[in-house]
PDB file of C-alpha atoms in Angstrom:
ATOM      1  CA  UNK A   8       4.646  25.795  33.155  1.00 52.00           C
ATOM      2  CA  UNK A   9       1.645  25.710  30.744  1.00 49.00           C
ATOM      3  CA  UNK A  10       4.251  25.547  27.913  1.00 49.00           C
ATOM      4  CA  UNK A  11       6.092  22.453  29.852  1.00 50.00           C
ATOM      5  CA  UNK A  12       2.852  20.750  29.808  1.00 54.00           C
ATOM      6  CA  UNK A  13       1.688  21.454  26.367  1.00 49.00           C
ATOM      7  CA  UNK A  14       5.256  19.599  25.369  1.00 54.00           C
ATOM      8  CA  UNK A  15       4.998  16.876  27.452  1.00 59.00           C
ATOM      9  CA  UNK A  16       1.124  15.877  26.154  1.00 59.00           C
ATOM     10  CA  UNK A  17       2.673  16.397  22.735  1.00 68.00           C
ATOM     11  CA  UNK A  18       5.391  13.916  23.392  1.00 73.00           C
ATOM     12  CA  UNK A  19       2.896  11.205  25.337  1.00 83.00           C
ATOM     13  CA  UNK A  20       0.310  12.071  22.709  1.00 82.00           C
ATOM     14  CA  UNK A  21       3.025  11.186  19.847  1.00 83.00           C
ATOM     15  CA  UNK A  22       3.983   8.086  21.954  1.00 88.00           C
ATOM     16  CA  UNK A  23       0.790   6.684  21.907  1.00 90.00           C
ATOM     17  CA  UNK A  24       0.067   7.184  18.368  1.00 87.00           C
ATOM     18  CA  UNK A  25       3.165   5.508  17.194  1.00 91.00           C
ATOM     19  CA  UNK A  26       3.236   2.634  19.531  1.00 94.00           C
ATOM     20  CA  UNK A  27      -0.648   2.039  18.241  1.00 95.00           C
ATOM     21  CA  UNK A  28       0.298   2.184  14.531  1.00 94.00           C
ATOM     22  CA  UNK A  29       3.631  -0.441  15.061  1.00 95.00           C
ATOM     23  CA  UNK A  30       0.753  -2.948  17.075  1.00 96.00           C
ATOM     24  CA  UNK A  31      -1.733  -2.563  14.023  1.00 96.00           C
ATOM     25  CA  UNK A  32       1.426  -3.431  11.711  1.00 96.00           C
ATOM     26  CA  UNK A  33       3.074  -6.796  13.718  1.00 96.00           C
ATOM     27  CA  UNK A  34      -0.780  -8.262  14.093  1.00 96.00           C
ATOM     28  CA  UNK A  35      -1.360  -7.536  10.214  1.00 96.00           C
ATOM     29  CA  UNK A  36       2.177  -8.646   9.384  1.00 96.00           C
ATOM     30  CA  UNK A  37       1.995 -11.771  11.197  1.00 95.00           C
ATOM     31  CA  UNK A  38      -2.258 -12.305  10.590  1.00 95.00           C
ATOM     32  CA  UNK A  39      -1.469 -14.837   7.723  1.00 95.00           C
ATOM     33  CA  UNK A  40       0.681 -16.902  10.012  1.00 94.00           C
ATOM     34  CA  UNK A  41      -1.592 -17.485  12.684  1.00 94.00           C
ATOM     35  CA  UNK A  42      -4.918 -17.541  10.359  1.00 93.00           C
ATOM     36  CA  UNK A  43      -4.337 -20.088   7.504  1.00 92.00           C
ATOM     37  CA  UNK A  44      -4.359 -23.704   7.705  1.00 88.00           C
ATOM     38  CA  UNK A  45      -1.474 -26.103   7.706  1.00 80.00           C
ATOM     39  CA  UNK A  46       1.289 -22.918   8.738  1.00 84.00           C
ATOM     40  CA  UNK A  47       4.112 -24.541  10.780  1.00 86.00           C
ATOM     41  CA  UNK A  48       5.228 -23.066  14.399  1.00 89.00           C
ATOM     42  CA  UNK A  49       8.086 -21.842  12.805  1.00 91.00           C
ATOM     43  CA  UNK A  50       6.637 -19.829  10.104  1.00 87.00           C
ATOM     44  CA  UNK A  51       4.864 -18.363  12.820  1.00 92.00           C
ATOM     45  CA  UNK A  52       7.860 -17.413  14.723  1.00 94.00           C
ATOM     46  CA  UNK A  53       9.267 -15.935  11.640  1.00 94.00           C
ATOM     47  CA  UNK A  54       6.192 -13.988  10.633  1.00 95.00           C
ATOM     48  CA  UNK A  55       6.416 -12.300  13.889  1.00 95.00           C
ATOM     49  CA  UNK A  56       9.549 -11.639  13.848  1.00 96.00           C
ATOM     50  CA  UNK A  57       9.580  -9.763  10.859  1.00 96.00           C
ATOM     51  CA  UNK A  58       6.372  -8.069  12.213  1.00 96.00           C
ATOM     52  CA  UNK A  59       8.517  -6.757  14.921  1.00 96.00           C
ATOM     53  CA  UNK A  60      10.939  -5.484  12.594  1.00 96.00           C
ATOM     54  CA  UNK A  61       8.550  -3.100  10.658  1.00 96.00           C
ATOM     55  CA  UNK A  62       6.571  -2.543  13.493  1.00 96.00           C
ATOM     56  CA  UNK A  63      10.053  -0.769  15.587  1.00 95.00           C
ATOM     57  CA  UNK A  64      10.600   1.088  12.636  1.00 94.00           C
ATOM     58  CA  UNK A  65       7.276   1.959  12.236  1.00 93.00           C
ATOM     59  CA  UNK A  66       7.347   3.342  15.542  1.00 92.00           C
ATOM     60  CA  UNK A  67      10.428   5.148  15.563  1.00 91.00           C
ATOM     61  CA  UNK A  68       9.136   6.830  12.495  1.00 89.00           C
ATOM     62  CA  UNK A  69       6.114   8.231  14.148  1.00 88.00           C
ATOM     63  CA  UNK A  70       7.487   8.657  17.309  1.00 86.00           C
ATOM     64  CA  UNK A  71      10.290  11.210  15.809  1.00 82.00           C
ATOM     65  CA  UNK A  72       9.373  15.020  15.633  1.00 75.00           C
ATOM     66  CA  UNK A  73      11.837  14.962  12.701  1.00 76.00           C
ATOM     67  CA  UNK A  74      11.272  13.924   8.991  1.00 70.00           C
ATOM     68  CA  UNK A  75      12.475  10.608   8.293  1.00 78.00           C
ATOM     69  CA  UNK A  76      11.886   7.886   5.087  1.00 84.00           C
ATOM     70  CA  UNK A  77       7.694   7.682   5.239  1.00 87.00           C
ATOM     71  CA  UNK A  78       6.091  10.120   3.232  1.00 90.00           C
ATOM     72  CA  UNK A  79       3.142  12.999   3.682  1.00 90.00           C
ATOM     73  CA  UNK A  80       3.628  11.948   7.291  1.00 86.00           C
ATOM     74  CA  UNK A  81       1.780  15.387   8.786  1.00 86.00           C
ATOM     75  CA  UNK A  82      -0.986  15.029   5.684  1.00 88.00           C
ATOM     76  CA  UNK A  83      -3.333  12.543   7.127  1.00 89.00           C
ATOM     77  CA  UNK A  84      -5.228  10.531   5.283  1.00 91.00           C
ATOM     78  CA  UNK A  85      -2.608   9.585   2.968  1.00 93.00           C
ATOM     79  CA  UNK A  86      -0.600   6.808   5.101  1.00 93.00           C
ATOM     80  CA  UNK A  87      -3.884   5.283   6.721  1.00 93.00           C
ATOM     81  CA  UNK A  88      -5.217   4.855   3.470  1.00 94.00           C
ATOM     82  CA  UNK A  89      -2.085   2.742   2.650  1.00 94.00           C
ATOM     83  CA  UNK A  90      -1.999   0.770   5.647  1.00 96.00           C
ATOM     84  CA  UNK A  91      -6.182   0.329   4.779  1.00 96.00           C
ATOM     85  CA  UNK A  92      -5.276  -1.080   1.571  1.00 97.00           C
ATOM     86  CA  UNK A  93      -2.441  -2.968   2.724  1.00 97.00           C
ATOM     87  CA  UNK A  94      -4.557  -4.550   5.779  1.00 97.00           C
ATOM     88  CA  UNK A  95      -7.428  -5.401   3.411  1.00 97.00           C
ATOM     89  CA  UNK A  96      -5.448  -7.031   1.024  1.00 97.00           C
ATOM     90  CA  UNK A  97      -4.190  -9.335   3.714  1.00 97.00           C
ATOM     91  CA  UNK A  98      -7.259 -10.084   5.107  1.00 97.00           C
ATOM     92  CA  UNK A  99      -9.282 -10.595   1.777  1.00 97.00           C
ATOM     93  CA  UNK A 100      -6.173 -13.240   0.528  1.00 97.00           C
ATOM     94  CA  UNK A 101      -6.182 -14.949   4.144  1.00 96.00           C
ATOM     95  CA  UNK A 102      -9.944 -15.503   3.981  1.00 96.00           C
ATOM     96  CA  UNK A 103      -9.796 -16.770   0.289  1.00 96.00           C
ATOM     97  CA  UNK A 104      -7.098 -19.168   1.142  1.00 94.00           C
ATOM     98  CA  UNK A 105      -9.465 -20.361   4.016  1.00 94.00           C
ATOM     99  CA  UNK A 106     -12.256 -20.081   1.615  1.00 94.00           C
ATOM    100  CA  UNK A 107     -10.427 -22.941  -0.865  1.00 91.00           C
ATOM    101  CA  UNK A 108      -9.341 -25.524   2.097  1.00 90.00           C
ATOM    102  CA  UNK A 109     -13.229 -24.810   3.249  1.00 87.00           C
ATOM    103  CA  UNK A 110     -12.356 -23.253   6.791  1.00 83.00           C
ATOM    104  CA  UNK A 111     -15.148 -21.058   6.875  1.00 87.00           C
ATOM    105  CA  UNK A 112     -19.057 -21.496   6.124  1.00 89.00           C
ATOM    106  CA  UNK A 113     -18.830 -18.434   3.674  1.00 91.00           C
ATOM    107  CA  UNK A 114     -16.269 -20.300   1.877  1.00 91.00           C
ATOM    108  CA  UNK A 115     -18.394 -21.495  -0.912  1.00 93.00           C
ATOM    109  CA  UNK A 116     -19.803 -17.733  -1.479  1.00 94.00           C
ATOM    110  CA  UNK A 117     -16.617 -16.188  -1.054  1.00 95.00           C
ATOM    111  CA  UNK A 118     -15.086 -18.267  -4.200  1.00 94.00           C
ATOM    112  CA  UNK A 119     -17.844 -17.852  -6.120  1.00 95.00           C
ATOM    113  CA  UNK A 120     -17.597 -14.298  -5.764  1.00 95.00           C
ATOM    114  CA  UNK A 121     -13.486 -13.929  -6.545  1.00 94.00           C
ATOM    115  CA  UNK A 122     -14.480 -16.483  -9.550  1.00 94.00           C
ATOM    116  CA  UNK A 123     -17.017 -13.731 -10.391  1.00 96.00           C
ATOM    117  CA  UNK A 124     -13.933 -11.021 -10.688  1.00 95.00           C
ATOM    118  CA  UNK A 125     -12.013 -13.567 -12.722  1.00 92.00           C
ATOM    119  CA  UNK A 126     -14.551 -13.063 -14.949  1.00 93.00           C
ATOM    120  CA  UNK A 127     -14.623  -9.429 -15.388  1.00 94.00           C
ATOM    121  CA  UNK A 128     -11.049  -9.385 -15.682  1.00 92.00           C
ATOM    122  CA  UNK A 129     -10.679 -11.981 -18.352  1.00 88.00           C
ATOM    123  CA  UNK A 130     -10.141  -9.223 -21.023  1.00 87.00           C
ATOM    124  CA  UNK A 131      -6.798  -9.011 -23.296  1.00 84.00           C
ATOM    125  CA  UNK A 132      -3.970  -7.642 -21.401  1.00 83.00           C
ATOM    126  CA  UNK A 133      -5.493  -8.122 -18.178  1.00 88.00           C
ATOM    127  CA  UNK A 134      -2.772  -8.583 -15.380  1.00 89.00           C
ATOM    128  CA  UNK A 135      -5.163 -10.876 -14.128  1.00 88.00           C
ATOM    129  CA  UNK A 136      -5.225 -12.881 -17.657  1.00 85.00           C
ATOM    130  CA  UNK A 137      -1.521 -12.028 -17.681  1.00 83.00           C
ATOM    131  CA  UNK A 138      -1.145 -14.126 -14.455  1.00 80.00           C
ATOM    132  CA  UNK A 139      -2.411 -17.284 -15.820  1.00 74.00           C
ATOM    133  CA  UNK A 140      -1.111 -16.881 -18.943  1.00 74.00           C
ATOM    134  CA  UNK A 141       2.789 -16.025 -18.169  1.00 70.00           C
ATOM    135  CA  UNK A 142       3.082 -18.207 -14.891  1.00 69.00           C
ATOM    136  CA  UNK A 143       1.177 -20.869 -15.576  1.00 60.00           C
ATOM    137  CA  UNK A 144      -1.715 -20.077 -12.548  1.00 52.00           C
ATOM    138  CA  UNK A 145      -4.266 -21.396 -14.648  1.00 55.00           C
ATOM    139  CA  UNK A 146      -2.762 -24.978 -12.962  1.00 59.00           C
ATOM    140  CA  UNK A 147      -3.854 -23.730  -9.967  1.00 77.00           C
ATOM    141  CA  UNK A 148      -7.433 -21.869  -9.910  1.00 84.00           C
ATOM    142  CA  UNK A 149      -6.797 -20.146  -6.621  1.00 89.00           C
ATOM    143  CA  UNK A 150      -3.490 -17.969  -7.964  1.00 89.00           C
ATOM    144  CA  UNK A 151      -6.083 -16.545 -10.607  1.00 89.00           C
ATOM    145  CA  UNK A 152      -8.601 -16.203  -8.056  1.00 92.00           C
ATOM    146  CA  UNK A 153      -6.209 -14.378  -5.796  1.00 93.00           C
ATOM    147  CA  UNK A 154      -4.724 -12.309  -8.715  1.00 92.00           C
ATOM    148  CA  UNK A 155      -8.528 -10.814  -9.790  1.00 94.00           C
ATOM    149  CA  UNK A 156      -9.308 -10.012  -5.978  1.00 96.00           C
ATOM    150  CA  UNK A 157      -6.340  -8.519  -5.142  1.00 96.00           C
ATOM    151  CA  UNK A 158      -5.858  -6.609  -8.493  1.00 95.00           C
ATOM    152  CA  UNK A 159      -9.952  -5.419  -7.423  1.00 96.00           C
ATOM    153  CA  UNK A 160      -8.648  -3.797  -4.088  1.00 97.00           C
ATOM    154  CA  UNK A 161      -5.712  -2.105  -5.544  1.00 96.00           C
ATOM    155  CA  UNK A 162      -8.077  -0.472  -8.215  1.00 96.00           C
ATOM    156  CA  UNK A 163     -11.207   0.665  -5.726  1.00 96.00           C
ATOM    157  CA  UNK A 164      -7.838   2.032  -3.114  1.00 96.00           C
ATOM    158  CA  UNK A 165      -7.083   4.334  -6.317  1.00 96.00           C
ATOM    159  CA  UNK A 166     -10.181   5.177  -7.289  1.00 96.00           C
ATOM    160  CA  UNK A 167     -11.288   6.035  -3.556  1.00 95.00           C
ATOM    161  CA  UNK A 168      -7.948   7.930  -2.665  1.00 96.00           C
ATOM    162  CA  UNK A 169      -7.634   9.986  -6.424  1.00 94.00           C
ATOM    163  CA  UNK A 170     -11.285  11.211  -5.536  1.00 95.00           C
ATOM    164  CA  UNK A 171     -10.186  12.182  -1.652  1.00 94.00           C
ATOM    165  CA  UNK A 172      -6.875  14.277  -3.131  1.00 93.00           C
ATOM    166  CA  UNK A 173      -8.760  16.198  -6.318  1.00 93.00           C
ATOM    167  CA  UNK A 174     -12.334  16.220  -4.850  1.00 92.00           C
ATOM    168  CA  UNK A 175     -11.680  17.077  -0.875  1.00 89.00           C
ATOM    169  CA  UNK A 176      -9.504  19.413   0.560  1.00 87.00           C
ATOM    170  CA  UNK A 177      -6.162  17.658   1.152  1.00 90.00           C
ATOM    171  CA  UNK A 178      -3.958  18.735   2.395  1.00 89.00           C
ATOM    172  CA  UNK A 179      -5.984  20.112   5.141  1.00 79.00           C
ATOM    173  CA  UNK A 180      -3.211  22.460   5.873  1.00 76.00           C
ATOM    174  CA  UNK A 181      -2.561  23.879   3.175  1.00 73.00           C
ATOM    175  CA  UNK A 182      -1.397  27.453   4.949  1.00 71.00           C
ATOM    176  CA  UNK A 183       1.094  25.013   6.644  1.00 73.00           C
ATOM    177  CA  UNK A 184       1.958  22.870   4.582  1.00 81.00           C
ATOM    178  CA  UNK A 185       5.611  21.722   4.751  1.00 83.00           C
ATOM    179  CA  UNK A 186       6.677  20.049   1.982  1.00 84.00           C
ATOM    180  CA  UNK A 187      10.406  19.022   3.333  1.00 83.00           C
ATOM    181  CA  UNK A 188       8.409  16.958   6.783  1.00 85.00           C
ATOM    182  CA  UNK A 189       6.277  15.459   4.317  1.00 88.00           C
ATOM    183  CA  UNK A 190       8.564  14.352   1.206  1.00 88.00           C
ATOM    184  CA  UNK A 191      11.845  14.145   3.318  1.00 86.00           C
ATOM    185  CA  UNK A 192      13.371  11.948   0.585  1.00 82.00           C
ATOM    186  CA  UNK A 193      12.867  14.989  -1.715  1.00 81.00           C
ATOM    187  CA  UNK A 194      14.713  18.050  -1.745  1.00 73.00           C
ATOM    188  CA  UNK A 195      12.930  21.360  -2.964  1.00 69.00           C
ATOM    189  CA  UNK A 196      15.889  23.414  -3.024  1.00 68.00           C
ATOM    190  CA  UNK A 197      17.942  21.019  -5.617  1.00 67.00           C
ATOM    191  CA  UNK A 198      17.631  21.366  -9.454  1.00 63.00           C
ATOM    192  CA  UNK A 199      14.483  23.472 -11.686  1.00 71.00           C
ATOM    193  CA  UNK A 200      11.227  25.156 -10.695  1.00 84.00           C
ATOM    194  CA  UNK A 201       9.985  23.132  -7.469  1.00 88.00           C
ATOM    195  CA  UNK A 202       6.127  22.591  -9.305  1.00 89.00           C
ATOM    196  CA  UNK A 203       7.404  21.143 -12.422  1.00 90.00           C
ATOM    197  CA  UNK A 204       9.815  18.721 -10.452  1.00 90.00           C
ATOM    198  CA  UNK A 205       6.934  17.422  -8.160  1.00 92.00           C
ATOM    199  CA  UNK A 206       5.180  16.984 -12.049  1.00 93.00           C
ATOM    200  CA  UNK A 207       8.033  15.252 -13.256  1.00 93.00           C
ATOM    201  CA  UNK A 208       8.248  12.726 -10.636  1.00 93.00           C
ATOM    202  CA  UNK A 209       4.294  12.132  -9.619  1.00 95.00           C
ATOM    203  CA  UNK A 210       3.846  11.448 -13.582  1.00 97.00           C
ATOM    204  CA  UNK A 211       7.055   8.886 -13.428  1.00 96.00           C
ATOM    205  CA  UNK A 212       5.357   7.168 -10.192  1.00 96.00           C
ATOM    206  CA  UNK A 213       2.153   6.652 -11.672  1.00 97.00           C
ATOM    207  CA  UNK A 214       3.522   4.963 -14.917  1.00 97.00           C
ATOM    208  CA  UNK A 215       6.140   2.991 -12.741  1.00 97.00           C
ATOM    209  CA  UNK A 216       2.964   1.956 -11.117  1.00 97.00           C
ATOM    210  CA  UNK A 217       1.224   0.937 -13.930  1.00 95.00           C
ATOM    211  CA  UNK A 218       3.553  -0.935 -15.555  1.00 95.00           C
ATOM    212  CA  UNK A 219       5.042  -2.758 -12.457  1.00 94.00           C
ATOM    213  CA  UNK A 220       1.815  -5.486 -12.537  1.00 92.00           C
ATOM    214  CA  UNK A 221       2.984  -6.457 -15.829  1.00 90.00           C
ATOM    215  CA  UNK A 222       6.692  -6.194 -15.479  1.00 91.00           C
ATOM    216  CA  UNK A 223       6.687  -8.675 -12.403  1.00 89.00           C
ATOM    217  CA  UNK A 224       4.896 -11.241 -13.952  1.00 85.00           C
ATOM    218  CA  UNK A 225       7.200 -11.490 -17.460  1.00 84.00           C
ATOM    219  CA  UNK A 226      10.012 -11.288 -14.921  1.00 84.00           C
ATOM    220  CA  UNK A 227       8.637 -13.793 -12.889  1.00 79.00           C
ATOM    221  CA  UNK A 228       8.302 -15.803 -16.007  1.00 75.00           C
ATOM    222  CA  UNK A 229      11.484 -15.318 -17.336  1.00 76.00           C
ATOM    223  CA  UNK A 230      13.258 -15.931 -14.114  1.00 66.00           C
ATOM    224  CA  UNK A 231      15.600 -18.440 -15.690  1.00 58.00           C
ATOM    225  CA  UNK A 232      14.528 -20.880 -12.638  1.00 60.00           C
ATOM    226  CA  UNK A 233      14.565 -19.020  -9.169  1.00 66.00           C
ATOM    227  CA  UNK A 234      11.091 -18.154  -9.288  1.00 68.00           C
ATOM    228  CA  UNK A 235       8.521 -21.611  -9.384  1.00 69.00           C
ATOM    229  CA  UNK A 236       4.767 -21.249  -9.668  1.00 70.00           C
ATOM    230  CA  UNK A 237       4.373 -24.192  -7.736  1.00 73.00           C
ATOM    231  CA  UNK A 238       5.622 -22.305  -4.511  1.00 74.00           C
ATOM    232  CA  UNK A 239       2.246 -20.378  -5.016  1.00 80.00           C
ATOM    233  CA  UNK A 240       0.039 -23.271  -4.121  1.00 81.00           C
ATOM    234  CA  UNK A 241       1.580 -22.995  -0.452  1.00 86.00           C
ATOM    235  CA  UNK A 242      -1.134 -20.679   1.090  1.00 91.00           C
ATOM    236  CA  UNK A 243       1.407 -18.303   3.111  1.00 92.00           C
ATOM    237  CA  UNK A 244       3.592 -17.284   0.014  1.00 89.00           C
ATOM    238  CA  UNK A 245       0.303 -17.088  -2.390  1.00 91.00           C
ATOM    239  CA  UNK A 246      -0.876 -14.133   0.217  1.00 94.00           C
ATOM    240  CA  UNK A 247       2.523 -12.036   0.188  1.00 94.00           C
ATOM    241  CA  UNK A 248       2.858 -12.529  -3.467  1.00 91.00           C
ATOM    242  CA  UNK A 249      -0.430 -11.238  -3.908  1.00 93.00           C
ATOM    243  CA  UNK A 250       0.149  -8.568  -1.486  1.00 95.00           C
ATOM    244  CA  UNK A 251       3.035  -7.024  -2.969  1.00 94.00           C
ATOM    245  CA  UNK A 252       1.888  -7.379  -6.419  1.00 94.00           C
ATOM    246  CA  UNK A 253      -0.888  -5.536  -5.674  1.00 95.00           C
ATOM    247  CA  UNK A 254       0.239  -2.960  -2.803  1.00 96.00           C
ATOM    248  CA  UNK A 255       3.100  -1.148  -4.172  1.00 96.00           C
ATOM    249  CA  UNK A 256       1.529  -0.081  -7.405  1.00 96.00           C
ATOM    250  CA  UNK A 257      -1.005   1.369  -5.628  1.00 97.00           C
ATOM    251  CA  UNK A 258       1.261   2.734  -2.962  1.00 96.00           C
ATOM    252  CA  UNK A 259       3.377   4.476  -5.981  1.00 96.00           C
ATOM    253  CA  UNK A 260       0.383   5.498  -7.804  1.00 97.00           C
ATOM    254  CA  UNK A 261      -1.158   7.128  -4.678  1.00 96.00           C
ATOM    255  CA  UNK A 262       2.295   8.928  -4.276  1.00 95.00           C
ATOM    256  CA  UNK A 263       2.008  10.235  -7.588  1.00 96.00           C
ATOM    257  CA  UNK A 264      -1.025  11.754  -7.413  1.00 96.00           C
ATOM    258  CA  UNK A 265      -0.470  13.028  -4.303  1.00 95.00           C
ATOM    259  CA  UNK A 266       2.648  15.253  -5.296  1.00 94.00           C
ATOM    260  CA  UNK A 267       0.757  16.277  -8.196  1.00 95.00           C
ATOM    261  CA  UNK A 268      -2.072  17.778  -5.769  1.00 94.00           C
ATOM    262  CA  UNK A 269       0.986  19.288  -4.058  1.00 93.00           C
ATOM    263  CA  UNK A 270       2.573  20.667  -7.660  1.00 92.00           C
ATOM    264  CA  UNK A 271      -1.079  22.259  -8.822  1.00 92.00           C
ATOM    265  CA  UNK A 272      -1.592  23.654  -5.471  1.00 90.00           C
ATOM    266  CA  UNK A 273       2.021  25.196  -5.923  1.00 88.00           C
ATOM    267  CA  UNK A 274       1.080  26.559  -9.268  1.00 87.00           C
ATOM    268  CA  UNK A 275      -2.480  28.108  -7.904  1.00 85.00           C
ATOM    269  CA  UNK A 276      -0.560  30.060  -5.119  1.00 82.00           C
ATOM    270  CA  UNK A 277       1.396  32.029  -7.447  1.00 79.00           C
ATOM    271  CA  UNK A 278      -1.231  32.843  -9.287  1.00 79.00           C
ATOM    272  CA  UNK A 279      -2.977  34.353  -6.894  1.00 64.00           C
TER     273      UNK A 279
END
């Protein structure tokens, strides 16, 4: 009976959790909508729609006892420090797009400051120099202003999350660990030594990562048409550009280093 019990909290417990996490990702999805100026009723429709969309899958991710596509799922912090980054981004971008139509009584301090980071970051090969340069944001001050904030986040996430993996003790678990429930997209019994394969592709996410803020932007300039810069001065497509420039880099980099934690640790045990 006591065993009947213990499964049944562990389901409701499990329930809870993931039906929390899918709420926190339709009201951050669908935040830009509903919190910059001039967005029509049926952007807002949309936005929540697609809210609704990652927030089910969201939840049947977390709601599953089973491995399924989201990584280190059982190594906590890793995925709430990439739904931190990802919900800061959004709200930093909303509030500067507020900031430039003058929504807000910070708004004046609030572009001074992202005008501040423009400034730090107007050094050769800068992605944020890069911006203005290849797609022409330098006809609109906010895309460069959005560009050096955004790029800021992404690099205090990494900095803050490569000094939580190497400094702290993560995975907590390490007795436990289970590397197939927390990489389910990566098989350890396919191919050479399990460390040096976890090296192998950590070292290839962190240069993807680094490279992929320069890659979009010459193939966002070279787009032969499909992609305009002049979209960007429509507040709502700004934020998710800006988003997604600067979120999966840092999600991939973050990934990296994580399964390069998980490789050393690997290495240490045998040791041993």
């Amino acid at each position: 009976m006591a065993h009947a019990r213990a499964g049944v909290g562990t389901v409701l417990t499990r329930l809870v959790s993931s039906l929390s996490r899918a709420f926190l990702v339709l009201v951050f999805i669908a935040l830009p909508a509903f919190l910059l100026p001039e967005t029509s009723r049926t952007g807002q429709e949309i936005s929540l729609i697609i809210g609704a969309l990652f927030a089910l899958f969201t939840m049947f991710e977390y709601a599953s006892s089973h491995p399924g596509l989201i990584d280190f799922r059982f190594a906590p912090p890793y995925n709430r420090f990439r739904f931190l980054t990802f919900a800061v981004l959004i709200v930093a971008l909303v509030f500067l797009c507020r900031a430039d139509s003058g929504a807000d009584s910070f708004s004046d301090d609030y572009l001074a400051l992202s005008d501040r980071l423009v400034e730090i970051f107007s050094v050769p090969f800068s992605p944020v120099v890069l911006a203005d340069t290849l797609i022409g944001a330098g006809m609109n001050p906010l895309v460069e202003r959005a560009a050096a904030l955004s790029f800021t986040i992404a690099l205090i996430s990494i900095l803050f999350f490569a000094i939580y993996v190497w400094v702290f003790r993560w995975p907590a678990e390490r007795d436990s660990f289970n590397l197939w429930i927390n990489l389910p997209t990566f098989d350890p019994s396919v191919g050479q030594d399990i460390a040096w394969r976890l090296r192998r592709s950590g070292l290839l996410n962190i240069i993807v990562a680094l490279a992929l803020p320069y890659a979009v932007l010459s193939i966002a300039s070279r787009s032969g048409g499909w992609f305009d810069p002049a979209a960007l001065g429509n507040y709502q497509s700004l934020v998710w550009c800006c988003v997604f420039w600067a979120f999966f880099p840092v999600a991939l980099f973050n990934r990296g280093s994580a399964m390069l934690k998980i490789a050393w640790l690997i290495d240490r045990a045998r040791t041993d």
